[in-house]
Structure formats: C-alpha cells, structure tokens
Short mmCIF file of C-alpha atoms in Angstrom, two decimals:
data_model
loop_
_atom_site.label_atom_id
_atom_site.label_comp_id
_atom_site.label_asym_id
_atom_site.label_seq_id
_atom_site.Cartn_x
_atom_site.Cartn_y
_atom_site.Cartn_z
CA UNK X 118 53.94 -194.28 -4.33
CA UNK X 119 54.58 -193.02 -0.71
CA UNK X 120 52.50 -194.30 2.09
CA UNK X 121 52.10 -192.01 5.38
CA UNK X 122 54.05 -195.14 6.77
CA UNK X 123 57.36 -194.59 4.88
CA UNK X 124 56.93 -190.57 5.38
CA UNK X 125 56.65 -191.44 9.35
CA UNK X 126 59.63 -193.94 8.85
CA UNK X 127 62.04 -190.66 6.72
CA UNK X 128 61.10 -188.15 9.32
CA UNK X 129 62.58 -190.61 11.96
CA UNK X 130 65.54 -191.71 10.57
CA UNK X 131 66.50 -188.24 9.33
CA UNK X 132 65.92 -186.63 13.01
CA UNK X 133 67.45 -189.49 14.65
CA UNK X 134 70.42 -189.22 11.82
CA UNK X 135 70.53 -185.11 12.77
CA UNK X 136 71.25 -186.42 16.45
CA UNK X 137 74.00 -189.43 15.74
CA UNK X 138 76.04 -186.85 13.08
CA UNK X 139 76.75 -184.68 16.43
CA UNK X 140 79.74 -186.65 16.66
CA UNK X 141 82.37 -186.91 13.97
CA UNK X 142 83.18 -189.51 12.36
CA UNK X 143 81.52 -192.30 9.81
CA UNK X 144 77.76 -192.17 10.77
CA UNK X 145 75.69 -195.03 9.96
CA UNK X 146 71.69 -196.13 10.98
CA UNK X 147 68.74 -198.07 10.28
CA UNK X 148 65.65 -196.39 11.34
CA UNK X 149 63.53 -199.04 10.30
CA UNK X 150 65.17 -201.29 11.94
CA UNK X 151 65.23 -199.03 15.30
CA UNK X 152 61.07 -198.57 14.20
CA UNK X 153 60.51 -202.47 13.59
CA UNK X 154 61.87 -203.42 17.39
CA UNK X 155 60.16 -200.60 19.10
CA UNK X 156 57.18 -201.21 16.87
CA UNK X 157 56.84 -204.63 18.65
CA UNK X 158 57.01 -203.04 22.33
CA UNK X 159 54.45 -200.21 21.34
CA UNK X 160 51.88 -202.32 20.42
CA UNK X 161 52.17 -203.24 24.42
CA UNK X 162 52.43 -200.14 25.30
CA UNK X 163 49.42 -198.45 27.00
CA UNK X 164 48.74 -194.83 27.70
CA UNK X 165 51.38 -191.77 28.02
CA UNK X 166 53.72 -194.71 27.12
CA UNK X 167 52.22 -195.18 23.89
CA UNK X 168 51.20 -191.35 23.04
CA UNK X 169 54.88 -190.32 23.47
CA UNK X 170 56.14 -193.62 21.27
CA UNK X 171 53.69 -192.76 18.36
CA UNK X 172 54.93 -189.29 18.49
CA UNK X 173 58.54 -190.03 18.41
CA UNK X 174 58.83 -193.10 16.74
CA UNK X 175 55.69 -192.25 13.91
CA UNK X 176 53.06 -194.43 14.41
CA UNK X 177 50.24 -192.21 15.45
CA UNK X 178 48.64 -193.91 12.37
CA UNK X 179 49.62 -197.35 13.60
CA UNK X 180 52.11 -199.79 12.97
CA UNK X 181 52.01 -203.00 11.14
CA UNK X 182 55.97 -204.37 11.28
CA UNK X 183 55.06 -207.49 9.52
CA UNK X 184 53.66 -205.60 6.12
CA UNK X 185 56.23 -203.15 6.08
CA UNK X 186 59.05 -205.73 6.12
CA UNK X 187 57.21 -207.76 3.60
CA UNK X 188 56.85 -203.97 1.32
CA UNK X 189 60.80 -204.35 1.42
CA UNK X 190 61.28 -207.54 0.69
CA UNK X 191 59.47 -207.08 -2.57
CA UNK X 192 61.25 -204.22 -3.76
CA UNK X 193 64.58 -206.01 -2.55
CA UNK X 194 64.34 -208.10 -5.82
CA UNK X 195 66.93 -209.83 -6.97
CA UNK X 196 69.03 -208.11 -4.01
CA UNK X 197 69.36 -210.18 -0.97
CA UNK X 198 67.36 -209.09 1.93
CA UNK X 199 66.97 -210.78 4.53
CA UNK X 200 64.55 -209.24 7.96
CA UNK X 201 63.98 -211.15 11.47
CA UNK X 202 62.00 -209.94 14.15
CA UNK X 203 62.02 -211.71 17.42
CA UNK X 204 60.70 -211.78 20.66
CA UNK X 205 62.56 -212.91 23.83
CA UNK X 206 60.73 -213.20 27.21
CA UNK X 207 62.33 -214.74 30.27
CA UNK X 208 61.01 -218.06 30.90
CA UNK X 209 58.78 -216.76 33.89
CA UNK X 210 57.05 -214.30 32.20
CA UNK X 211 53.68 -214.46 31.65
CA UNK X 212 52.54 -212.50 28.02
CA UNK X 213 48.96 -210.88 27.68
CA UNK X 214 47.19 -213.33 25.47
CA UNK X 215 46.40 -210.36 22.98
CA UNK X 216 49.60 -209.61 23.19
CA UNK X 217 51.20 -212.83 21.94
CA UNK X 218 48.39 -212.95 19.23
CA UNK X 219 49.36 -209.56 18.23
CA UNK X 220 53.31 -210.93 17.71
CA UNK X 221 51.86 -213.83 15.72
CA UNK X 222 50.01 -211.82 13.42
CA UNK X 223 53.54 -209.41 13.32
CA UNK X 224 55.75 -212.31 12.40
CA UNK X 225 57.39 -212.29 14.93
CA UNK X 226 59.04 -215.00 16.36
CA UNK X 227 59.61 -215.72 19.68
CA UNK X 228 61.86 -218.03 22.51
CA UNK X 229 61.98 -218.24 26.46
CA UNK X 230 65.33 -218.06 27.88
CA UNK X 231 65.93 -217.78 31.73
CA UNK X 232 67.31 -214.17 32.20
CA UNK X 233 67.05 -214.98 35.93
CA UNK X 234 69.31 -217.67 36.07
CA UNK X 235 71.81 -217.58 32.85
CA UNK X 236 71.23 -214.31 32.06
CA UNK X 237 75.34 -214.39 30.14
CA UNK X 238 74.04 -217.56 28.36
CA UNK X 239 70.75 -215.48 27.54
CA UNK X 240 72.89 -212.95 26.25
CA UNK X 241 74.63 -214.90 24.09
CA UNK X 242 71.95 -216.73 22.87
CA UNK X 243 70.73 -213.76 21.67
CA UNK X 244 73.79 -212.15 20.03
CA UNK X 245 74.08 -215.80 17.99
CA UNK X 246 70.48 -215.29 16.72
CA UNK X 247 71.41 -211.88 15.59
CA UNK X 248 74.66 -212.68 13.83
CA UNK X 249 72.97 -215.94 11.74
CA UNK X 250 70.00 -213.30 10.28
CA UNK X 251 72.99 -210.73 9.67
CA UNK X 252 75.50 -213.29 7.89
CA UNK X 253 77.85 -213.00 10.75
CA UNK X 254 78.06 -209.19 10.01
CA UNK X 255 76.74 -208.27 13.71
CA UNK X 256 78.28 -210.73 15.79
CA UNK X 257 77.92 -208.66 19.28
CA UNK X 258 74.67 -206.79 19.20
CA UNK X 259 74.16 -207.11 23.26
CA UNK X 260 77.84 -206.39 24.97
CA UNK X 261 78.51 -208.03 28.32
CA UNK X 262 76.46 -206.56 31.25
CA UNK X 263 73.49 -205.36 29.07
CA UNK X 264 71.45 -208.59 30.38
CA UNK X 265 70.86 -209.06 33.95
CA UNK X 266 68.73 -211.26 36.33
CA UNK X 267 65.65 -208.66 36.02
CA UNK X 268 65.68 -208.42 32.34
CA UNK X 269 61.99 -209.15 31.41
CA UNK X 270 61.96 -209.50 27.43
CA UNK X 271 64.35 -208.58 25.01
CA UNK X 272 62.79 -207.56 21.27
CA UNK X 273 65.26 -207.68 18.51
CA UNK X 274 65.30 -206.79 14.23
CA UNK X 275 67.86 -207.86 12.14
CA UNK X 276 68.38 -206.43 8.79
CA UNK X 277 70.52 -208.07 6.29
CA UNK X 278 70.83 -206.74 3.01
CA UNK X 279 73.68 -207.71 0.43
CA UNK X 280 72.90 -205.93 -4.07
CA UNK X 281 75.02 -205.87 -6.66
CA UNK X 282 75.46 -202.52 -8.50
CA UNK X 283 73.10 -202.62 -11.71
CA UNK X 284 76.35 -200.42 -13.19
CA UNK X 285 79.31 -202.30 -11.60
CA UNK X 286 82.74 -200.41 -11.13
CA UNK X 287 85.46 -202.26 -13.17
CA UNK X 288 88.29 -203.10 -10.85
CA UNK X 289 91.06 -202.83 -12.94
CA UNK X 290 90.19 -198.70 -13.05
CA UNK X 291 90.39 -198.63 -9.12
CA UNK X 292 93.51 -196.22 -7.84
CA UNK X 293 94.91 -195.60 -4.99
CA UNK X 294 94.03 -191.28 -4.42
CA UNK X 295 93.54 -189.21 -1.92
CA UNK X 296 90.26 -188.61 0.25
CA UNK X 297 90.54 -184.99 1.86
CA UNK X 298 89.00 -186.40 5.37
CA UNK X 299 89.92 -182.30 5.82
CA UNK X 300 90.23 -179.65 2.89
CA UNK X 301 94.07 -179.57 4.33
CA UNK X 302 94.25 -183.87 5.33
CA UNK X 303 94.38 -186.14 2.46
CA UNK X 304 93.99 -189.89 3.29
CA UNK X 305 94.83 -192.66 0.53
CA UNK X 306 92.34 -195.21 -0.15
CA UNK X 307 90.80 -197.26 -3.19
CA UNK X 308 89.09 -195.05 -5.32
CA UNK X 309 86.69 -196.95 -7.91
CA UNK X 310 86.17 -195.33 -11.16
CA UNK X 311 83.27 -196.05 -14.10
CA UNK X 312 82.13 -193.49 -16.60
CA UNK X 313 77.93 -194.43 -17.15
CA UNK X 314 74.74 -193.29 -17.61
CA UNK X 315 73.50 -192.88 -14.27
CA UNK X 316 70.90 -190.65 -12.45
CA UNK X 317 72.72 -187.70 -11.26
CA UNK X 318 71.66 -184.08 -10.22
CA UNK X 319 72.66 -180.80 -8.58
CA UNK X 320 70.78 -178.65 -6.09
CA UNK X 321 72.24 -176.27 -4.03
CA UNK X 322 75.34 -176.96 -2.47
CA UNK X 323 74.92 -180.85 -3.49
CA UNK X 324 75.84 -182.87 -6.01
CA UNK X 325 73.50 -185.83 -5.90
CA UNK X 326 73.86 -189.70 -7.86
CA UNK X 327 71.89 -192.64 -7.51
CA UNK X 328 73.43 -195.80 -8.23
CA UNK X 329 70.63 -198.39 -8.62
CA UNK X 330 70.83 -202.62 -7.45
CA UNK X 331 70.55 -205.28 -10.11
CA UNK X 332 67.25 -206.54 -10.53
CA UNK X 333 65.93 -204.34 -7.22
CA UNK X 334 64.04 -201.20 -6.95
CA UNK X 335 66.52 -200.16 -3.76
CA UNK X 336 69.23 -198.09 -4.83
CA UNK X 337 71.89 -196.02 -2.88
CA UNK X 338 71.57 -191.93 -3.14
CA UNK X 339 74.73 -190.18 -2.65
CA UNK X 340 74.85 -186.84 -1.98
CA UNK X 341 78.23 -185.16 -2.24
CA UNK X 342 79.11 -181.73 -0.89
CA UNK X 343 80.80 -179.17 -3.92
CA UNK X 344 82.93 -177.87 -0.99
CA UNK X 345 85.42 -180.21 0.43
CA UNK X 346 84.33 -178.33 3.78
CA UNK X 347 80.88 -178.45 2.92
CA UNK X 348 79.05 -181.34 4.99
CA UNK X 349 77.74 -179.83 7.92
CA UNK X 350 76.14 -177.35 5.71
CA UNK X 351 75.10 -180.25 3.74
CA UNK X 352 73.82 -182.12 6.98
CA UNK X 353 72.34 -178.81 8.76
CA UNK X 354 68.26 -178.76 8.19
CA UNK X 355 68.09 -182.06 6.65
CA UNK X 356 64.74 -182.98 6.54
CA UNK X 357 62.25 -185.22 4.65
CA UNK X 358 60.90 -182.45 2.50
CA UNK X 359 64.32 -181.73 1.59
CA UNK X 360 65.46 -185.09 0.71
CA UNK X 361 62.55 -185.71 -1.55
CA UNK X 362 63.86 -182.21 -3.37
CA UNK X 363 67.19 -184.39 -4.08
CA UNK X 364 65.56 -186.94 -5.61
CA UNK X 365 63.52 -184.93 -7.91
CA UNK X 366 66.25 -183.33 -9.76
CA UNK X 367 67.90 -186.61 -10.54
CA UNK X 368 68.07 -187.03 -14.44
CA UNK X 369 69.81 -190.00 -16.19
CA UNK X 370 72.94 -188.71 -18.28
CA UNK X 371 76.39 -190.08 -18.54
CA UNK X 372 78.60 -189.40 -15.38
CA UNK X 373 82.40 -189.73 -14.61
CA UNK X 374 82.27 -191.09 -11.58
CA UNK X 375 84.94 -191.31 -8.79
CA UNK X 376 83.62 -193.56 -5.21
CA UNK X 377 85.88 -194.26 -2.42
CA UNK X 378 85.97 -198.46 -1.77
CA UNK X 379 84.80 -198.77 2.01
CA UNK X 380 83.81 -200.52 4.81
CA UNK X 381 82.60 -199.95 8.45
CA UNK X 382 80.68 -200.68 11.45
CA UNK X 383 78.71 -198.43 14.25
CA UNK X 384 77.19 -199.95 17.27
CA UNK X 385 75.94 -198.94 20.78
CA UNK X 386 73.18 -197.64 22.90
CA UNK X 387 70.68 -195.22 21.14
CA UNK X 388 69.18 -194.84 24.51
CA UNK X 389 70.77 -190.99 24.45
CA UNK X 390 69.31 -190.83 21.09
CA UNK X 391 65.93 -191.83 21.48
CA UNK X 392 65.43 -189.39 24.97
CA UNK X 393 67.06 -186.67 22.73
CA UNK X 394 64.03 -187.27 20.30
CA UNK X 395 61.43 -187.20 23.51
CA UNK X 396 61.32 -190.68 24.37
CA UNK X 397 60.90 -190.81 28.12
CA UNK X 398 58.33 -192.37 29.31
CA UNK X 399 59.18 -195.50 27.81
CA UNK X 400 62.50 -195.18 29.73
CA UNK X 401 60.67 -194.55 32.95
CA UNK X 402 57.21 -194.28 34.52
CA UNK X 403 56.33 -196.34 31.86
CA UNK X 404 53.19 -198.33 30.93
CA UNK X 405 53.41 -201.51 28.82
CA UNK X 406 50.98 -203.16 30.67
CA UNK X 407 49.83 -204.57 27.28
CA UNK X 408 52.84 -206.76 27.43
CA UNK X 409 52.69 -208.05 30.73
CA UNK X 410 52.13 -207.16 34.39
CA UNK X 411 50.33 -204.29 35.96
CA UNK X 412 51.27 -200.48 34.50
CA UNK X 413 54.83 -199.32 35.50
CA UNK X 414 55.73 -202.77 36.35
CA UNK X 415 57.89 -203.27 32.94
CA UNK X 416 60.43 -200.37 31.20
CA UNK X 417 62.75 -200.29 28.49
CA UNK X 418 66.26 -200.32 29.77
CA UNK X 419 68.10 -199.49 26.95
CA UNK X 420 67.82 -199.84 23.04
CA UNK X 421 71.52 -201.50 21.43
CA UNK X 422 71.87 -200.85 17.74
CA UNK X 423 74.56 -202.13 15.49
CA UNK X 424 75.30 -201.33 11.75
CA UNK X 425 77.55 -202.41 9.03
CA UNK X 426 78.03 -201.59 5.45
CA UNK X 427 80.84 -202.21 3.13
CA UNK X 428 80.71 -200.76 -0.47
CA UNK X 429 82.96 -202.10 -3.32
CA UNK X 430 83.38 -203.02 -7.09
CA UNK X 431 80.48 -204.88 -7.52
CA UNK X 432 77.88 -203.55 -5.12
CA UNK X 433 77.16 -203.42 -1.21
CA UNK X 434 76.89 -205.30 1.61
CA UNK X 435 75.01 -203.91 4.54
CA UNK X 436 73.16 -205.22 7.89
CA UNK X 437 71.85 -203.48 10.60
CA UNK X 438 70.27 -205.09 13.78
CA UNK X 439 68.32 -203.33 17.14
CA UNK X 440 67.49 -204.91 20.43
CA UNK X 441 65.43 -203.16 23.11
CA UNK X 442 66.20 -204.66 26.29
CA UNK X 443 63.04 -204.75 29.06
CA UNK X 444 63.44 -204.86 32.49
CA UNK X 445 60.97 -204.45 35.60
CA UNK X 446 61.60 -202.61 38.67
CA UNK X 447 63.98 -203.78 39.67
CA UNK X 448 72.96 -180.56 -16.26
CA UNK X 449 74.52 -182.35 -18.98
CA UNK X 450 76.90 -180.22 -20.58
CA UNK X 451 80.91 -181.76 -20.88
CA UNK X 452 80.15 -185.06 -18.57
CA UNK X 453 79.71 -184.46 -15.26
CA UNK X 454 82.15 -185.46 -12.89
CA UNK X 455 81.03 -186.68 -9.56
CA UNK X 456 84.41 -187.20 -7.51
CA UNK X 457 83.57 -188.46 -4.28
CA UNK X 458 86.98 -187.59 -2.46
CA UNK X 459 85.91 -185.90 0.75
CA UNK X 460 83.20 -186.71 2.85
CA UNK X 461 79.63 -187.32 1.76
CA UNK X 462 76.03 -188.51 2.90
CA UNK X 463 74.94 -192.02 1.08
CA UNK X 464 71.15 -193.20 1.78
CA UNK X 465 70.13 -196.72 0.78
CA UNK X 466 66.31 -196.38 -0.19
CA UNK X 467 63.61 -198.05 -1.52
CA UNK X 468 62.85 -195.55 -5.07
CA UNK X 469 59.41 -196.89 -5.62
CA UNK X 470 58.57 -196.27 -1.79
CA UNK X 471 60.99 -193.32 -0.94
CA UNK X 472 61.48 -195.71 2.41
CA UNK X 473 65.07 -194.83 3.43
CA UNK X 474 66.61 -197.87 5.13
CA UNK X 475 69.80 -196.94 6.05
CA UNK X 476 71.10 -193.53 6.39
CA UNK X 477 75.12 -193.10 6.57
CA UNK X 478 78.04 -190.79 6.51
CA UNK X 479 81.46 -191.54 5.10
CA UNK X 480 84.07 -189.30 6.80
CA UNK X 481 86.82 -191.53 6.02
CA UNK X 482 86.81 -194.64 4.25
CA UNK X 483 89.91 -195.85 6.48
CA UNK X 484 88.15 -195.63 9.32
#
C-alpha cells in the first residue's frame, strides 16, 4: 500500500538522484535520510521558508519523521535497521517551547554543545554520535571547518541498515571476470554467481531483478542496462511513475544470475543539490523563526551527507547519515540470464511501501 508520504519521499530521491548522476562515477543516496533531517528544521520553518521546503523536499501534506522511521523499522524485519534522529543546539540557544515539544513528539533526541567556544570538539562530538548509530560505517559525517563559533543547531539522521540475502550467493561459485566500466574497458572484480527463482523482468531497454532480505519486506531492485553503453539512457527521465512500471513487470522464474561483489562510500555537501532542486530560501533570507529567534535570524549553512553500501555473498550492508548545519547571521523461456558486468542502477526499497531508501549506481565495483 503506498501512502502520499512514500510517493513524496520517490519523487525526491529520484530528482535529487537525476542531479548527483551528473557526475560519473558510483552514485549513491538516501533521500529519506536527506527528508528525515530537513523534516526536523521544516517543522521550524515559517513562511516562504517553509512553502519552498514542502515543495522541494514533499511535505506539502506534512511530515511526521517519527512514524515514517517507525513504517521502516517494521518492514526491516529480521534485517537490521537501525534510525537516529538528533538535535544539536549550541548551549546558548534558546528553542521555541513548541518547538522542542514538536522534537519530542518526533523522537528526536537532542544535546547542547558549545559551538561558540569548542566548536572542533562540537564537531567531533557530533561525527562520534553519527558513526556509533552507523556501526562505524560513517565515521566523518562533518569534515573540519564545517562547524564554527556561529553555528546555531546542527540536525542529524543516521541510517544503518545491514540484511542478509533471502537467496544467498554461494561463495565457492564467485570468479574473478571482467566488468566493462566502458563497452571497450574491462575491469576484474569478484563476480558472484547463483542460479534461483527470483523476481526478474524486462521493460524496455532494462533488465530488472529483485533480490529480496531474509525475513524483511525490503529488498534491493536492480536494474541492468541490455547495452553495455546503455545507462544514461537508462538514467535519462527516471521518474517515480516509471520506476513503479519496473516493478510491475517483475515475475518470479528461475534466473542465472551474475552480480559484481562491491563496496563503496559517497559523502559531501548536497548544498549544490538541494538549490539545484529550488531550495533557496532556506539557504538565505530564510525564516525558521519556529526554531528560535526572530525571522531571518537563523539559516541553513549547508546540508553534509554521507553513504555507504557494500554488497557481498550473503547480503548487504548499507548506512547513510545527513546533517544540516544552522547558523545565524553571522519472459521465461531458456533461463534468463541477468549478467550484471557493466554498470547498473540498484534501489534498496521497502516492497510493501514502494519507499525507496537508498538509490545507487555501480560504475565500477573497484572504485
């Protein structure tokens, strides 16, 4: 069953996905965990502020952080998932008594540190927080410099989430083969092999399997280009309405399957991102008087998010954590084969929801 909250969610991950994939490379994002920090500084945020962050962010309909974590912690299952929201004002600061009641009822947690004074030792305060809800996976969320003496609050999600494949790949059929990183560019890497009934499809230009979690109704979608040049095309007009076509043609029928062993990490500013997708005032002129002060008084300095997923034999390991810093002014026929060996999109998503938690592309599983 899809809510209007998990449609809001998809439309933002996919159009701030359309915007990271610019660049080449491995592409990896959470947009619920970008949604669930900037969820906690739009329900301060008053006026144009807030107008322009429901627009962009999809919660014109409102936002309720706490329920949709809990929605994914339920269809985690047996899976490990693990979600911290947290609230950091400087020691000085004075919250809106709504406000603070508001973060209560969010689950949100929250510590003063003195930004003014220690505002390294803030920093890394912070960043320790961060890499105990991750499992040490994001160890540097904040880099040096991002906290100053006029940082006002810092908001911060972490997303852990750690599944093993309900269909593991047996390790003694992993080879060492070549991933075309280029139709012409062959790279060698562990290639994991299993033959299984599995949900697989084909639309289009796509080949498209789901390989599901133990015990969990979150799965990973992959969606594999027929063309070894084919993943721009693939990438070009991806949308929400066109992802739910992928997962409607997915049948369960025995696949030969062939998955590149990998692991990476992404991190940085999604400042450039987030203006890209209209977000401006919040960067600005902006209003979150609902948080503290007088309008204009408070502004979002930047927004860090880090990501990292590794996918092997037995299933995968993924986190993902966001922190928005604030400052003031200052068909079956012979079995299909589905040979992952040049680059693809993979989606980690919630099936009964359609919630799409992270979003990724492998370009090269050697880096």
């Amino acid at each position: 069953m899809r809510s209007s909250a998990d449609a809001a969610s998809n439309t933002f991950t996919l159009a701030a996905y359309a915007v990271v994939a610019k660049k080449e490379g491995n592409v990896l994002l959470s947009g619920t965990s970008i949604r669930s920090a900037l969820g906690l500084a739009y329900l301060g945020a008053r006026g144009a502020t807030r107008s322009e962050m429901g627009r962009v962010l999809g919660f014109e309909a409102g936002v309720d952080v706490r329920a949709e974590a809990d929605l994914l912690r339920a269809a985690a299952g047996a899976a490990e998932l693990a979600i911290a929201n947290r609230l950091w004002p400087h020691r000085g600061l004075t919250l809106e008594p709504d406000y603070r009641s508001a973060m209560e009822a969010q689950g949100a947690s929250l510590e003063a540190l003195d930004f003014a004074r220690g505002p390294n030792d803030a920093r890394e305060s912070i960043n320790a927080s961060v890499a105990k809800d991750t499992a040490g996976k994001i160890e540097n969320l904040l880099p040096p410099g991002s906290i100053g003496p006029l940082t006002r609050l810092v908001l911060t999600n972490a997303l852990y989430f750690k599944g093993k494949w309900d269909q593991v790949f047996p390790k003694e059929q992993t080879q060492r083969l070549g991933f075309y990183v280029a139709p012409d560019r062959p790279v060698i890497s562990p290639m994991m092999r299993v033959t299984a009934d599995l949900h697989y499809g084909e639309v289009g230009s796509a080949k498209l399997l789901q390989l599901a979690y133990r015990g969990s109704d979150l799965a990973m979608l992959v969606a594999l280009p027929k063309d070894q040049g084919g993943l721009h095309r693939l990438e070009d007009g991806l949308s929400w309405s066109r992802f739910q076509a992928w997962t409607q043609v997915l049948q369960r029928t025995k696949v030969q399957v062939f998955l590149p062993r990998f692991t990476f990490r992404q991190g940085g500013s999604v400042k450039p991102v987030l203006m890209e997708l209209g977000l401006a005032h919040a960067f600005g002129a902006a209003d979150f008087s609902g948080i503290a002060g007088p309008p204009g008084d408070l502004y979002l300095d930047d927004v860090f998010h880090d990501t990292f997923v590794a996918v092997d034999e037995e299933g995968t390991e993924a986190a993902a954590a966001t922190g928005a810093v604030v400052q003031t002014r200052g068909r079956p026929a012979p079995i299909p084969v589905f040979r992952a060996d040049h680059p693809f999109l993979f989606f980690m998503r919630d099936t009964r929801s359609g919630r799409i938690v992270f979003a990724g592309r492998l370009a090269n599983p050697e880096g």
